XYZ file of C-alpha atoms in Angstrom:
124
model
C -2.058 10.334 26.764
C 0.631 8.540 28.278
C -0.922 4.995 26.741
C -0.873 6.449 23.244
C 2.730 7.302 23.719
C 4.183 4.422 24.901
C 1.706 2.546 21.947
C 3.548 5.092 18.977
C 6.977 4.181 21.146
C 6.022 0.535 20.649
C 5.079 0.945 17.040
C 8.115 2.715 15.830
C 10.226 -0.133 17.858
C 8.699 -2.476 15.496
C 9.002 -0.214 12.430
C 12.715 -0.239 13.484
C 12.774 -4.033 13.791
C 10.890 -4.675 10.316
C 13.587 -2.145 8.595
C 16.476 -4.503 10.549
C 14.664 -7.881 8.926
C 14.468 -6.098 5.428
C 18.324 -5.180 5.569
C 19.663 -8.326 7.232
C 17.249 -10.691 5.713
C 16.364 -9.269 1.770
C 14.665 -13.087 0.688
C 13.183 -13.406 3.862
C 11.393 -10.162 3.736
C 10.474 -10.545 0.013
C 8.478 -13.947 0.619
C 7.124 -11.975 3.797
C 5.867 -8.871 1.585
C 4.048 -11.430 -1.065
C 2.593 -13.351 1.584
C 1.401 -10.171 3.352
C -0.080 -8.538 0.342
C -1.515 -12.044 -0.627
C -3.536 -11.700 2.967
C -4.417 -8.024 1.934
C -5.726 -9.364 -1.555
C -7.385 -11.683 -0.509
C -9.442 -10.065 1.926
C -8.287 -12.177 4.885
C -7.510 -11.423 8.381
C -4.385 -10.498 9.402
C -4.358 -12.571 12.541
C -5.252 -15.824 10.244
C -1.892 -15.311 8.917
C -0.636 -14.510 12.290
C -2.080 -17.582 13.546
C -0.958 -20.020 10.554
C 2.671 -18.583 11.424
C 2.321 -19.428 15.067
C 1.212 -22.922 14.275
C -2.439 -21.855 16.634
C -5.796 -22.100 14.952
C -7.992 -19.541 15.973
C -11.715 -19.679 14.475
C -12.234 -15.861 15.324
C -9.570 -15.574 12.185
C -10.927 -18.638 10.369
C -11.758 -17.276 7.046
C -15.299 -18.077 6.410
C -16.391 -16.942 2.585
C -13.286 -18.711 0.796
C -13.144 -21.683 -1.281
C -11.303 -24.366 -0.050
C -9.016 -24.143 -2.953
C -8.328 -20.919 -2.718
C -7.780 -21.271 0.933
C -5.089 -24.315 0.268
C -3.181 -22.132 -2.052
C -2.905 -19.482 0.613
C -1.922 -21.586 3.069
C 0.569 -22.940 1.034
C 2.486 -19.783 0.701
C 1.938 -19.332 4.164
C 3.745 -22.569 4.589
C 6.975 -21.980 2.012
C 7.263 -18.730 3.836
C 7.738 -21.202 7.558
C 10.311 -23.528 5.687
C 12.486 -20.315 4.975
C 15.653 -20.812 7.002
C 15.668 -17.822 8.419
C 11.795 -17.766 9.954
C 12.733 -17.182 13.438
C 14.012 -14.154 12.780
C 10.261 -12.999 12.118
C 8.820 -15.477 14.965
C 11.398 -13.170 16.728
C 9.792 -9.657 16.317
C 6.286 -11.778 16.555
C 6.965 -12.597 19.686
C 8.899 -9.345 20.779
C 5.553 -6.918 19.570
C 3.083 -9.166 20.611
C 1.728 -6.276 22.033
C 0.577 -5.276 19.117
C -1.950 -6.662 16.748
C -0.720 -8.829 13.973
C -2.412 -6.165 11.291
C -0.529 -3.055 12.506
C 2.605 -5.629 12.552
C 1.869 -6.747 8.759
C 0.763 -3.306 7.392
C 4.136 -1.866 8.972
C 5.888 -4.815 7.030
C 3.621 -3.727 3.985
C 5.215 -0.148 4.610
C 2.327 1.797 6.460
C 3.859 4.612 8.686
C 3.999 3.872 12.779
C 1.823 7.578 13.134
C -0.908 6.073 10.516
C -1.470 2.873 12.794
C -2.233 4.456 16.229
C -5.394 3.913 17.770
C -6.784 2.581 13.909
C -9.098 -0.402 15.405
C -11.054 -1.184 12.552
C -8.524 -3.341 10.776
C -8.188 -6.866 12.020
């Protein structure tokens, strides 16, 4: 019990965070929400996008059934999003909640509520 506690504790602190970027940082969190619902439409992983904003390439997150130009496009938008001048500021609460998985970190950014995320494991 005390685990699933101190992971809703951890999950609102990021809600909280994600509501600071959207106030302090309204174009930054904009291009975040297209990219993020770009992922979502597309059917990709969550920690591909994690991983293209971290500069790693992980092949568990290498999306497998996606044209190449399909895949360029995303990536682009994945890359206009890391020229934004304010970027840290998300590498930031990346790096702060790295405790939790880049999909419950995305789908709060998307809006999903902290109580809704706990102990989900089927998203990736």
């Amino acid at each position: 019990m005390t685990t699933m506690v101190a992971g809703m504790n951890e999950l609102h602190e990021a809600k909280k965070d994600v509501e600071a970027l959207k106030q302090d940082y309204p174009e930054l969190n904009e291009q975040l929400i297209h990219v993020t619902s770009l992922t979502r439409q597309l059917q990709l992983k969550y920690g591909y996008m994690g991983s293209l904003l971290r500069d790693k390439e992980l092949p568990d997150y290498e999306p497998q059934f996606v044209r190449d130009s399909i895949l360029s496009l995303y990536q682009e938008e994945v890359r206009k999003l890391k020229d934004h001048p304010n970027i840290v500021q998300l590498k930031d609460i990346m790096k702060k909640h790295r405790q939790i998985s880049d999909s419950k970190l995305f789908l709060l950014i998307l809006g999903a509520k902290p109580e809704l995320l706990q102990g989900s494991t089927i998203i990736k």
